[in-house]
mmCIF file of N, CA and C in Angstrom:
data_model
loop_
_atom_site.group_PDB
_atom_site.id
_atom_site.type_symbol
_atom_site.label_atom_id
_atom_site.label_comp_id
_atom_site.label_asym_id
_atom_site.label_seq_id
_atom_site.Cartn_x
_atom_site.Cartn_y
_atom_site.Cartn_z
ATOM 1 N N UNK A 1 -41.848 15.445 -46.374
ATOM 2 C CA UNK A 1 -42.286 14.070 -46.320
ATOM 3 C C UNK A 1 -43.763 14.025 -46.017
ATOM 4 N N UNK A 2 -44.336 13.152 -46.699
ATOM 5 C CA UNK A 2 -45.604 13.214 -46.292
ATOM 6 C C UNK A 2 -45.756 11.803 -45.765
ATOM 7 N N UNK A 3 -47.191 12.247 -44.432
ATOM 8 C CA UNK A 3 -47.263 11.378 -43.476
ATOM 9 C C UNK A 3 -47.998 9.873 -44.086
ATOM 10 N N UNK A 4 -47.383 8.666 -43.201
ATOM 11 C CA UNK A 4 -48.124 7.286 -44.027
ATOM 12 C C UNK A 4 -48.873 6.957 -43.003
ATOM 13 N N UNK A 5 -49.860 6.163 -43.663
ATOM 14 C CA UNK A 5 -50.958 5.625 -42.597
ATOM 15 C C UNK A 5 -50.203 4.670 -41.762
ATOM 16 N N UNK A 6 -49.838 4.817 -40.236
ATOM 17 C CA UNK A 6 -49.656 3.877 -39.372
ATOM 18 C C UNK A 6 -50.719 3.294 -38.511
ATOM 19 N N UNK A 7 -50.072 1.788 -37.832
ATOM 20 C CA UNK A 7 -51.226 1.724 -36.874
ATOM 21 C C UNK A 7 -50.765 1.819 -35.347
ATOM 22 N N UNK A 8 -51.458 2.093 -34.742
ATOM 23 C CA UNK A 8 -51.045 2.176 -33.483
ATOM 24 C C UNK A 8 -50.334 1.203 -32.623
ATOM 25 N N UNK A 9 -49.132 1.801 -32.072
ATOM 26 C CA UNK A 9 -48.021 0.448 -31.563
ATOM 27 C C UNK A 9 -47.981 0.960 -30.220
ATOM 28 N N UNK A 10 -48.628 -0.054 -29.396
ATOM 29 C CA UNK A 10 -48.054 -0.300 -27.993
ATOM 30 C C UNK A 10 -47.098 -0.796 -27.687
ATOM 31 N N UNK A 11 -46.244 0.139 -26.567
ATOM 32 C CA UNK A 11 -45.087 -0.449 -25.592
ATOM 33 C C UNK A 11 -45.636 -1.051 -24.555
ATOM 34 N N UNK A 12 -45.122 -2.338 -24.200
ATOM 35 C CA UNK A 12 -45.660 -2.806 -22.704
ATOM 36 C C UNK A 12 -44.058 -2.541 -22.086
ATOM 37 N N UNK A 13 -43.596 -2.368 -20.879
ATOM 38 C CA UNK A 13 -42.977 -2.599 -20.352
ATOM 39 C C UNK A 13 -42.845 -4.223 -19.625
ATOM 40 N N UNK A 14 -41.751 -4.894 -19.710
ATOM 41 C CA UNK A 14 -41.768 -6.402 -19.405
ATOM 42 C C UNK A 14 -41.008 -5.889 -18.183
ATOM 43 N N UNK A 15 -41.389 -6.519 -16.993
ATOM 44 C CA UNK A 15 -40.936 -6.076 -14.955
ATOM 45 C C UNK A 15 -39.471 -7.320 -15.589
ATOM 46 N N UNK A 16 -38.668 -6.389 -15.324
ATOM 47 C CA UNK A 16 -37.109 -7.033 -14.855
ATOM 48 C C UNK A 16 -37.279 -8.036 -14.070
ATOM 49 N N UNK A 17 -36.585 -9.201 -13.979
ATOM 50 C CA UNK A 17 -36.363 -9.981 -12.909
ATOM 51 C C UNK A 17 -35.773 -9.660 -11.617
ATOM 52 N N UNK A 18 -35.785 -9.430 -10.056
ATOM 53 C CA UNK A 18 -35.531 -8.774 -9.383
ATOM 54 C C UNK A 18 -34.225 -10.094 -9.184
ATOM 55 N N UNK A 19 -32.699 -9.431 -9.000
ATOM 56 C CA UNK A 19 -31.617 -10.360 -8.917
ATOM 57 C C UNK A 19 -30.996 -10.064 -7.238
ATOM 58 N N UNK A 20 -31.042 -10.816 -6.900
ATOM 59 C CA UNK A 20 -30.093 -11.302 -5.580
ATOM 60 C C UNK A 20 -28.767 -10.639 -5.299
ATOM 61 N N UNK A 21 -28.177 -9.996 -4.475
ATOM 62 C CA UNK A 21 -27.081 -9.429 -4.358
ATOM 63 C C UNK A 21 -26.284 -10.395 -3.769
ATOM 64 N N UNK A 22 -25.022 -10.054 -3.777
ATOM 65 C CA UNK A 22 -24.208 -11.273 -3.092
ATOM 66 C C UNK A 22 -23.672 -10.749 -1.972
ATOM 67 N N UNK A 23 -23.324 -11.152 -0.727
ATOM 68 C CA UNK A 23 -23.141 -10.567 0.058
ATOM 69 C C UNK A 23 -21.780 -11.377 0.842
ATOM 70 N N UNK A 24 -20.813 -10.165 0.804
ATOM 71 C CA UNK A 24 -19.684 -10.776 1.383
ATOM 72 C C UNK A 24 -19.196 -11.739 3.050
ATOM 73 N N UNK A 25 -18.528 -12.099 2.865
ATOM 74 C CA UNK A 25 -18.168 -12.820 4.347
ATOM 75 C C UNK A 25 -17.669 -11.409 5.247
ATOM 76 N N UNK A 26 -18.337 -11.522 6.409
ATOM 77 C CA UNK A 26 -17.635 -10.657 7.697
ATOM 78 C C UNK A 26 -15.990 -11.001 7.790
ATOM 79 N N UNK A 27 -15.408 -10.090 7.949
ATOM 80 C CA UNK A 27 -13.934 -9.676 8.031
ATOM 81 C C UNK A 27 -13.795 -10.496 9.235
ATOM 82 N N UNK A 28 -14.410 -11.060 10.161
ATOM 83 C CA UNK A 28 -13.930 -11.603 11.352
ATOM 84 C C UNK A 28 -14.165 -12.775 11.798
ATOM 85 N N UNK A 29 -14.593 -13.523 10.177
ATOM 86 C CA UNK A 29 -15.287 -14.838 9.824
ATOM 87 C C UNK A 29 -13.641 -15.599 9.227
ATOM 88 N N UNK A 30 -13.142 -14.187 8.313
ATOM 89 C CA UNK A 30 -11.903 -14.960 7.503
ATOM 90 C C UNK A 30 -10.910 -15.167 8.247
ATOM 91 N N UNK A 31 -9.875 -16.493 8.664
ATOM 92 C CA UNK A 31 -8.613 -16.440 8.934
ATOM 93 C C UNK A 31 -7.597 -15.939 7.718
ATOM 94 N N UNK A 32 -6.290 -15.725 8.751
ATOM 95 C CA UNK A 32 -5.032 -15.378 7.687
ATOM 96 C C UNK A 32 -4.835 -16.780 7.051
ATOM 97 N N UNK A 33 -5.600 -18.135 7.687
ATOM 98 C CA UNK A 33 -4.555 -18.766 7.114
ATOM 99 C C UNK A 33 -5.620 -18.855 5.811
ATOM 100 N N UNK A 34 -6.750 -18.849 5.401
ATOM 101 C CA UNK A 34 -7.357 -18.618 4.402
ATOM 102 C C UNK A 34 -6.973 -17.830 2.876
ATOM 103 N N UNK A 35 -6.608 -17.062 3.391
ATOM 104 C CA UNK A 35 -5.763 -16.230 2.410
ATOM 105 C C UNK A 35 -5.172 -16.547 1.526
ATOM 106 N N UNK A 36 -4.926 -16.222 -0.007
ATOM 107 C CA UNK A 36 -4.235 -17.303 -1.014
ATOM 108 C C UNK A 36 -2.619 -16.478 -0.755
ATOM 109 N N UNK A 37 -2.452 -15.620 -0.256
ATOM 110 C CA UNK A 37 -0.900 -16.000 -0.068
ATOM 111 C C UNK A 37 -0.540 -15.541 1.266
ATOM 112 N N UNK A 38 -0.751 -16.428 1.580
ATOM 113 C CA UNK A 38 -0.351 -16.649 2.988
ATOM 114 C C UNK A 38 0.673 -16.783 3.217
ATOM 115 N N UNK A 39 1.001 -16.103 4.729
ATOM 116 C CA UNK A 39 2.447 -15.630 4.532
ATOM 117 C C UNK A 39 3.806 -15.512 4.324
ATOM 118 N N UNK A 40 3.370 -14.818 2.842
ATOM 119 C CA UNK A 40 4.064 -14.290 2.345
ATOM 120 C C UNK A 40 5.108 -12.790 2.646
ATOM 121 N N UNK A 41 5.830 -12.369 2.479
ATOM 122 C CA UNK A 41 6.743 -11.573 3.349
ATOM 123 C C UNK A 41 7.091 -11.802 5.080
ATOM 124 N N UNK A 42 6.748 -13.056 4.923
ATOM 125 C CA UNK A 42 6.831 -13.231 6.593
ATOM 126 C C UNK A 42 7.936 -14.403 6.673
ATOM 127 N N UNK A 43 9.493 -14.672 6.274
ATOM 128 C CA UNK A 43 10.199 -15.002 6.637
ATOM 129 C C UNK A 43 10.274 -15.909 5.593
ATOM 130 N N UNK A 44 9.362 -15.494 4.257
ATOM 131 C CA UNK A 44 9.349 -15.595 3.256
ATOM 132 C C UNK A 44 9.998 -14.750 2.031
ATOM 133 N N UNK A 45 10.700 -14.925 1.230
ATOM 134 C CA UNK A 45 11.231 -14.144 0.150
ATOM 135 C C UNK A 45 11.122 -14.861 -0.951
ATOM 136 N N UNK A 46 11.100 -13.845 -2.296
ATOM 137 C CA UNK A 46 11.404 -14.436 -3.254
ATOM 138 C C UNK A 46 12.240 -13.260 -4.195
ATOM 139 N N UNK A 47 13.550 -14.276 -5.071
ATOM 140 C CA UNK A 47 14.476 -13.469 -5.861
ATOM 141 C C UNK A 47 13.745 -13.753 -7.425
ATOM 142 N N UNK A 48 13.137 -12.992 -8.388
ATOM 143 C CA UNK A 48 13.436 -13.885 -9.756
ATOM 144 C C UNK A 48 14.585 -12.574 -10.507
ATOM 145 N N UNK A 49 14.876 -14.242 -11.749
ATOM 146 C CA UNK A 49 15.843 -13.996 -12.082
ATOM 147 C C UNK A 49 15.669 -13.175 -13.660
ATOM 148 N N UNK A 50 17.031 -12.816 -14.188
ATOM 149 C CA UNK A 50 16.604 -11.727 -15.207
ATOM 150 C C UNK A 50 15.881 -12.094 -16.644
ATOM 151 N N UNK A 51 16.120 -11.342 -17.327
ATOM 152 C CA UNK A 51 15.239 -12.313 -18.654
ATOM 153 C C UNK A 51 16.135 -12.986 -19.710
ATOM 154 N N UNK A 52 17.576 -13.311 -19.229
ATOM 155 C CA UNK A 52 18.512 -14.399 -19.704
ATOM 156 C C UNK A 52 18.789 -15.379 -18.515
ATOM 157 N N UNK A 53 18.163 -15.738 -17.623
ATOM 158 C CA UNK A 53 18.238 -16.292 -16.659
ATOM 159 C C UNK A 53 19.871 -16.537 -15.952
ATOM 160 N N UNK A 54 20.156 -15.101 -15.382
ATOM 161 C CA UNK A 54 20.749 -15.218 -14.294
ATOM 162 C C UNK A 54 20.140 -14.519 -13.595
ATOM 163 N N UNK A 55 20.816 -14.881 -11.868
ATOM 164 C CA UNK A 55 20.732 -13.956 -11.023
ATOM 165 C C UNK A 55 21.071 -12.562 -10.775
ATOM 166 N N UNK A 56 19.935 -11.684 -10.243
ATOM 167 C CA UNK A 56 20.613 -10.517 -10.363
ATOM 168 C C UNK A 56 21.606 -10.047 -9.126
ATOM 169 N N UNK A 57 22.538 -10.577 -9.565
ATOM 170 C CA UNK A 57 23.841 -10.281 -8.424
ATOM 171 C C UNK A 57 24.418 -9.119 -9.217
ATOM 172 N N UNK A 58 24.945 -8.283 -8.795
ATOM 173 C CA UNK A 58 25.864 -7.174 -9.793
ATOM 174 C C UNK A 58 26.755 -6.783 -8.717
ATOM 175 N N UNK A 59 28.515 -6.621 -9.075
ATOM 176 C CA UNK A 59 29.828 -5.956 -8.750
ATOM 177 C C UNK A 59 29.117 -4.373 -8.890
ATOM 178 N N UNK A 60 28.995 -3.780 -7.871
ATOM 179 C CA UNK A 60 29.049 -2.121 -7.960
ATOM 180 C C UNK A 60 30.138 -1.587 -7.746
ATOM 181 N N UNK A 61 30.574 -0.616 -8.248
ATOM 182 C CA UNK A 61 31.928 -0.119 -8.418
ATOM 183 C C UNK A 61 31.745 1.880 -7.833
ATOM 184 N N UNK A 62 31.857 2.555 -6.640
ATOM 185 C CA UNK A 62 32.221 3.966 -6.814
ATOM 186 C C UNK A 62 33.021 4.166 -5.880
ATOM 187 N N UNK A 63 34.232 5.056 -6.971
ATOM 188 C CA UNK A 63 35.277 5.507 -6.384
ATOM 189 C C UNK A 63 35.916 4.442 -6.099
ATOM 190 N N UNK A 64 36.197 4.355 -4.839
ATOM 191 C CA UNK A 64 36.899 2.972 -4.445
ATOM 192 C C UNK A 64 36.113 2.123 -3.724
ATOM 193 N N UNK A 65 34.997 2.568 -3.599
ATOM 194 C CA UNK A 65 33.677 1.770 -2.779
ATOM 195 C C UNK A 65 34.031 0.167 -3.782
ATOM 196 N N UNK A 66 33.373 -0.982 -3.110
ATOM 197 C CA UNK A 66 33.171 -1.720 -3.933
ATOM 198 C C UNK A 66 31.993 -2.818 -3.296
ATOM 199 N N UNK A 67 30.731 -2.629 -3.399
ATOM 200 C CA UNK A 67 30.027 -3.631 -2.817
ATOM 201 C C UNK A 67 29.305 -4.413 -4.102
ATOM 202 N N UNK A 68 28.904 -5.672 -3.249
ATOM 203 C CA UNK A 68 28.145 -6.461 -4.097
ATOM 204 C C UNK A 68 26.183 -6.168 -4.215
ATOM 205 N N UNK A 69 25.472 -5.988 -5.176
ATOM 206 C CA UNK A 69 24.196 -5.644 -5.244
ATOM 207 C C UNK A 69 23.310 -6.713 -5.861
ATOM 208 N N UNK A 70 22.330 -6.991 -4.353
ATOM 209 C CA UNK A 70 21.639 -8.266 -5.211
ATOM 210 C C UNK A 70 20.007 -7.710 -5.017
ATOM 211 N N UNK A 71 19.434 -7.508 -6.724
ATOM 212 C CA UNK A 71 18.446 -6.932 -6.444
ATOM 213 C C UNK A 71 17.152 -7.668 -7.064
ATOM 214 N N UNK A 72 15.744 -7.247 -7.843
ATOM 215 C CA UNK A 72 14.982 -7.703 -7.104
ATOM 216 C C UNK A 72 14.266 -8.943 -6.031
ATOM 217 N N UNK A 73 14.551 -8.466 -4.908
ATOM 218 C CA UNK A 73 14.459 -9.076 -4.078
ATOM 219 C C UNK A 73 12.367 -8.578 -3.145
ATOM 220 N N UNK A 74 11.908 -9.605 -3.347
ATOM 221 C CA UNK A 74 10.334 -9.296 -3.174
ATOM 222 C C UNK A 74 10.035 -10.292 -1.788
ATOM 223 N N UNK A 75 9.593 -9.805 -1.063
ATOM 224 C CA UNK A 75 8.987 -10.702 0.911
ATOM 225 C C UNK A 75 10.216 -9.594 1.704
ATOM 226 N N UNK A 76 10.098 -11.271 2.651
ATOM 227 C CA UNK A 76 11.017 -10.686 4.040
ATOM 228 C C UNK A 76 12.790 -10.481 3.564
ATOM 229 N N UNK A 77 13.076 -9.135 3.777
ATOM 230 C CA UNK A 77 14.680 -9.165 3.330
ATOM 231 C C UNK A 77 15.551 -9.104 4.300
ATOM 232 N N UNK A 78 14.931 -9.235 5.848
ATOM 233 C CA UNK A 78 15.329 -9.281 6.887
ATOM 234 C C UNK A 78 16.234 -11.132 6.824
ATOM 235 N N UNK A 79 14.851 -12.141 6.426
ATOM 236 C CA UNK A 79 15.242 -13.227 6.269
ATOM 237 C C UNK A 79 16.225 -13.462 5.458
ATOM 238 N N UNK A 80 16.262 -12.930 4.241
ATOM 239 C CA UNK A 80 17.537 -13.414 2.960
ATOM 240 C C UNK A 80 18.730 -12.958 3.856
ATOM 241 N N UNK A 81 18.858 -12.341 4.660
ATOM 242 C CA UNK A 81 20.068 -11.431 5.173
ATOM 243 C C UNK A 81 20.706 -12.508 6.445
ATOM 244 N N UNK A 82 19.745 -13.122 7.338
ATOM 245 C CA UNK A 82 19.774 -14.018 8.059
ATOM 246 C C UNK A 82 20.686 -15.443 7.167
ATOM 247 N N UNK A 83 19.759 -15.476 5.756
ATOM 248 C CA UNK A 83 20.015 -17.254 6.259
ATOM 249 C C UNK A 83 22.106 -16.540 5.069
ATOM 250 N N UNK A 84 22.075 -15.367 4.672
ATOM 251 C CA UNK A 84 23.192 -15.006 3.896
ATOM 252 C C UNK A 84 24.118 -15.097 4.655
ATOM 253 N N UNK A 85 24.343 -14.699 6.309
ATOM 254 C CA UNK A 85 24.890 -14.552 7.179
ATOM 255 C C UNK A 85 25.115 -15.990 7.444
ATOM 256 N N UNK A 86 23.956 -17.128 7.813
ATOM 257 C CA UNK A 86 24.432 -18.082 8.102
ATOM 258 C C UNK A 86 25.065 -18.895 7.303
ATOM 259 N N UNK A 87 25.463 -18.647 5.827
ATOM 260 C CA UNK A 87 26.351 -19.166 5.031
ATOM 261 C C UNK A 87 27.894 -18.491 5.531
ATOM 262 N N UNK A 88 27.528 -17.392 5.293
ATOM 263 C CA UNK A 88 28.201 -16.454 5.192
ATOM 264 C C UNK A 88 28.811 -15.306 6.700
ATOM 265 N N UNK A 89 29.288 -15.735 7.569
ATOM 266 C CA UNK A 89 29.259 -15.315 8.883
ATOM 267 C C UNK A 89 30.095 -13.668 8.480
ATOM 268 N N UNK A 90 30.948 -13.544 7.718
ATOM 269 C CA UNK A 90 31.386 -12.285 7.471
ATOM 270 C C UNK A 90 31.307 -11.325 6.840
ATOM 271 N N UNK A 91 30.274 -11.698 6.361
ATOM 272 C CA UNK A 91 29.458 -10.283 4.800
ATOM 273 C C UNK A 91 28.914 -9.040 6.245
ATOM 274 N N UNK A 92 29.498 -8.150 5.573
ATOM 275 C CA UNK A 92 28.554 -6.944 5.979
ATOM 276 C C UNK A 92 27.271 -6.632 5.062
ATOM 277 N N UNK A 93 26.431 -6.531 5.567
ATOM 278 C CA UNK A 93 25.006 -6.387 4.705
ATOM 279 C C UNK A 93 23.838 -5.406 5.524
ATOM 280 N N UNK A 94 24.009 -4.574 4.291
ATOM 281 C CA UNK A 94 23.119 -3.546 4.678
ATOM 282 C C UNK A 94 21.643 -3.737 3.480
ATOM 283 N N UNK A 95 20.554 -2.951 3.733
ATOM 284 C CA UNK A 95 19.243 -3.330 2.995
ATOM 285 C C UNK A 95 18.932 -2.068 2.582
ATOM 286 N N UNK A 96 17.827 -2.211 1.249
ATOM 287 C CA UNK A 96 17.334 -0.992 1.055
ATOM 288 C C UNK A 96 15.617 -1.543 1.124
ATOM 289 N N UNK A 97 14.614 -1.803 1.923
ATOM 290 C CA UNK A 97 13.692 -2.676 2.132
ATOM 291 C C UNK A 97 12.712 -1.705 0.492
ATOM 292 N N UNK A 98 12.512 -0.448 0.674
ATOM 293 C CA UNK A 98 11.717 -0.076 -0.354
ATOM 294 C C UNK A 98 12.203 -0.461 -2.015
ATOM 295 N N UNK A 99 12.952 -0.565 -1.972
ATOM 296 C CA UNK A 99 13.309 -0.883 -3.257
ATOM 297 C C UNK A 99 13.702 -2.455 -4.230
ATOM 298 N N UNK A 100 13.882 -3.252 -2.619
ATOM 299 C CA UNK A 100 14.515 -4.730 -2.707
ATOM 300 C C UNK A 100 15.457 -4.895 -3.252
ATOM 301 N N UNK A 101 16.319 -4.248 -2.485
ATOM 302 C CA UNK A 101 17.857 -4.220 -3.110
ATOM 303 C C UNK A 101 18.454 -4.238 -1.517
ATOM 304 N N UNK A 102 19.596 -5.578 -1.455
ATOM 305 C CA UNK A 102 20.661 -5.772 -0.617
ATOM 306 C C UNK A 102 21.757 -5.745 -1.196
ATOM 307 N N UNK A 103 22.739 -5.120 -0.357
ATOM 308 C CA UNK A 103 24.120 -4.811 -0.594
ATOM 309 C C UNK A 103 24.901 -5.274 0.195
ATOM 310 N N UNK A 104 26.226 -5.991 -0.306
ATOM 311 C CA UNK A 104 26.934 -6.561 1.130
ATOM 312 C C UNK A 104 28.522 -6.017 0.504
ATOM 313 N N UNK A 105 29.243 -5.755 1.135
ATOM 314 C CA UNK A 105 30.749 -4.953 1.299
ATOM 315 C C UNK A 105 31.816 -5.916 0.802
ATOM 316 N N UNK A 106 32.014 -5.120 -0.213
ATOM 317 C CA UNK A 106 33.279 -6.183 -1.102
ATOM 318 C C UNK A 106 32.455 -6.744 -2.208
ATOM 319 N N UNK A 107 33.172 -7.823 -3.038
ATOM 320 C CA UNK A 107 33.030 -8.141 -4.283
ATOM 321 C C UNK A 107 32.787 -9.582 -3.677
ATOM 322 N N UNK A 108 31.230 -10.452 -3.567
ATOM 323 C CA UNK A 108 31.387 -11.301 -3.590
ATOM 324 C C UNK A 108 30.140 -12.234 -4.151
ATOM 325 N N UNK A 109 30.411 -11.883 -5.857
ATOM 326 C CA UNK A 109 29.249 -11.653 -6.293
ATOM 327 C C UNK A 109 29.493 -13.308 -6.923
ATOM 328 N N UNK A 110 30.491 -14.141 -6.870
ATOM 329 C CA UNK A 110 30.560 -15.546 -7.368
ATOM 330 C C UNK A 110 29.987 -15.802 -5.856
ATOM 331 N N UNK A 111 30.646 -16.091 -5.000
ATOM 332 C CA UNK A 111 30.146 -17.105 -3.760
ATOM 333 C C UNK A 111 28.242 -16.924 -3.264
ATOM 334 N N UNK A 112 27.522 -15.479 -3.737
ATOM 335 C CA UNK A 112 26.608 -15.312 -3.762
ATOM 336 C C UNK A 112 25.595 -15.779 -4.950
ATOM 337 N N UNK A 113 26.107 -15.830 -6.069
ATOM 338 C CA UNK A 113 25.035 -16.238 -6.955
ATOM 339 C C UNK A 113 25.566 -17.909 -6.924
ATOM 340 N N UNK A 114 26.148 -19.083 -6.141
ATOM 341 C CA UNK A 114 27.177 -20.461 -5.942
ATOM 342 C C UNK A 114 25.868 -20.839 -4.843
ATOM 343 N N UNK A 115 25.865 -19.616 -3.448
ATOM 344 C CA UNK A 115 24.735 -19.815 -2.983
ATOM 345 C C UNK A 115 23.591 -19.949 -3.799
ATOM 346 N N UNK A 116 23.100 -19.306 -4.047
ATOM 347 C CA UNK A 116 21.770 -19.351 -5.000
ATOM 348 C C UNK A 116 21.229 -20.719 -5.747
ATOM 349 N N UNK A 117 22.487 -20.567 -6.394
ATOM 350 C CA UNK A 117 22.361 -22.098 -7.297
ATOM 351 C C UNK A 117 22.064 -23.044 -6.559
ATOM 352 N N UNK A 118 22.881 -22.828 -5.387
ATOM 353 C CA UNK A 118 22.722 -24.487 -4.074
ATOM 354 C C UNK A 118 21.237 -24.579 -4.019
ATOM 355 N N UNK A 119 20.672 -23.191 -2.801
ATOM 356 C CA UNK A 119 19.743 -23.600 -2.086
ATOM 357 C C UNK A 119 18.233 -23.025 -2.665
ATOM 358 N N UNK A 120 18.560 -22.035 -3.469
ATOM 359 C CA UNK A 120 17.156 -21.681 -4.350
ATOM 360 C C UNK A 120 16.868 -22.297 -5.527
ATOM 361 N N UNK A 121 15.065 -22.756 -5.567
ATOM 362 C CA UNK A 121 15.416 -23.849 -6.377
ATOM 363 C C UNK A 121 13.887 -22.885 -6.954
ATOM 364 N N UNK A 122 13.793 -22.812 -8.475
ATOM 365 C CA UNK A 122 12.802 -22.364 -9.062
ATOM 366 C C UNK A 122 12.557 -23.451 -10.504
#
């Protein structure tokens, strides 16, 4: 290639605008009650339901075991167990908190999803 007559091109550098950082609120400025979900898991729960809209109540069946399984269950599962009891004074109910799955002894997977319908309202 042979060279063409150019003319000489200056770069100027143009100075950036110097921008403002944002600077967060002190941790001991914010209340809990500030918080957008406020508390939540605190005597708070929530069940949703499957993607044909029922509840997920399920009859488990081993061996001769037979409990009822009501699962995802997301907050406090201490509370669902409370107000289940106060319907319900004779369910045995045990929890699995990591997984959100409660189990209660025997088959009583109509009077549990009868509850539901009553008092959970989505």
């Amino acid at each position: 290639m042979r060279p063409t007559p150019t003319l000489l091109a200056l770069r100027v550098k143009v100075p950036k605008p110097e921008l403002t950082r944002y600077t967060f609120q002190d941790l001991s400025s914010v209340s809990h009650r500030d918080l957008p979900n406020n508390g939540f898991g605190v005597k708070n729960y929530y069940i949703s339901k499957t993607k044909f809209h029922h509840w997920p109540v399920y009859k488990k069946v081993q061996n001769t075991k037979i409990t009822t399984e009501i699962k995802r269950v997301q907050g406090d599962l201490h509370q669902l167990k409370q107000d289940l009891l106060e319907a319900y004074p004779q369910f045995d109910i045990t929890m699995n908190q990591g997984a959100g799955i409660v189990n209660i002894k025997g088959d009583v997977t109509r009077e549990v999803t009868e509850l539901f319908e009553k008092e959970i309202k989505i």
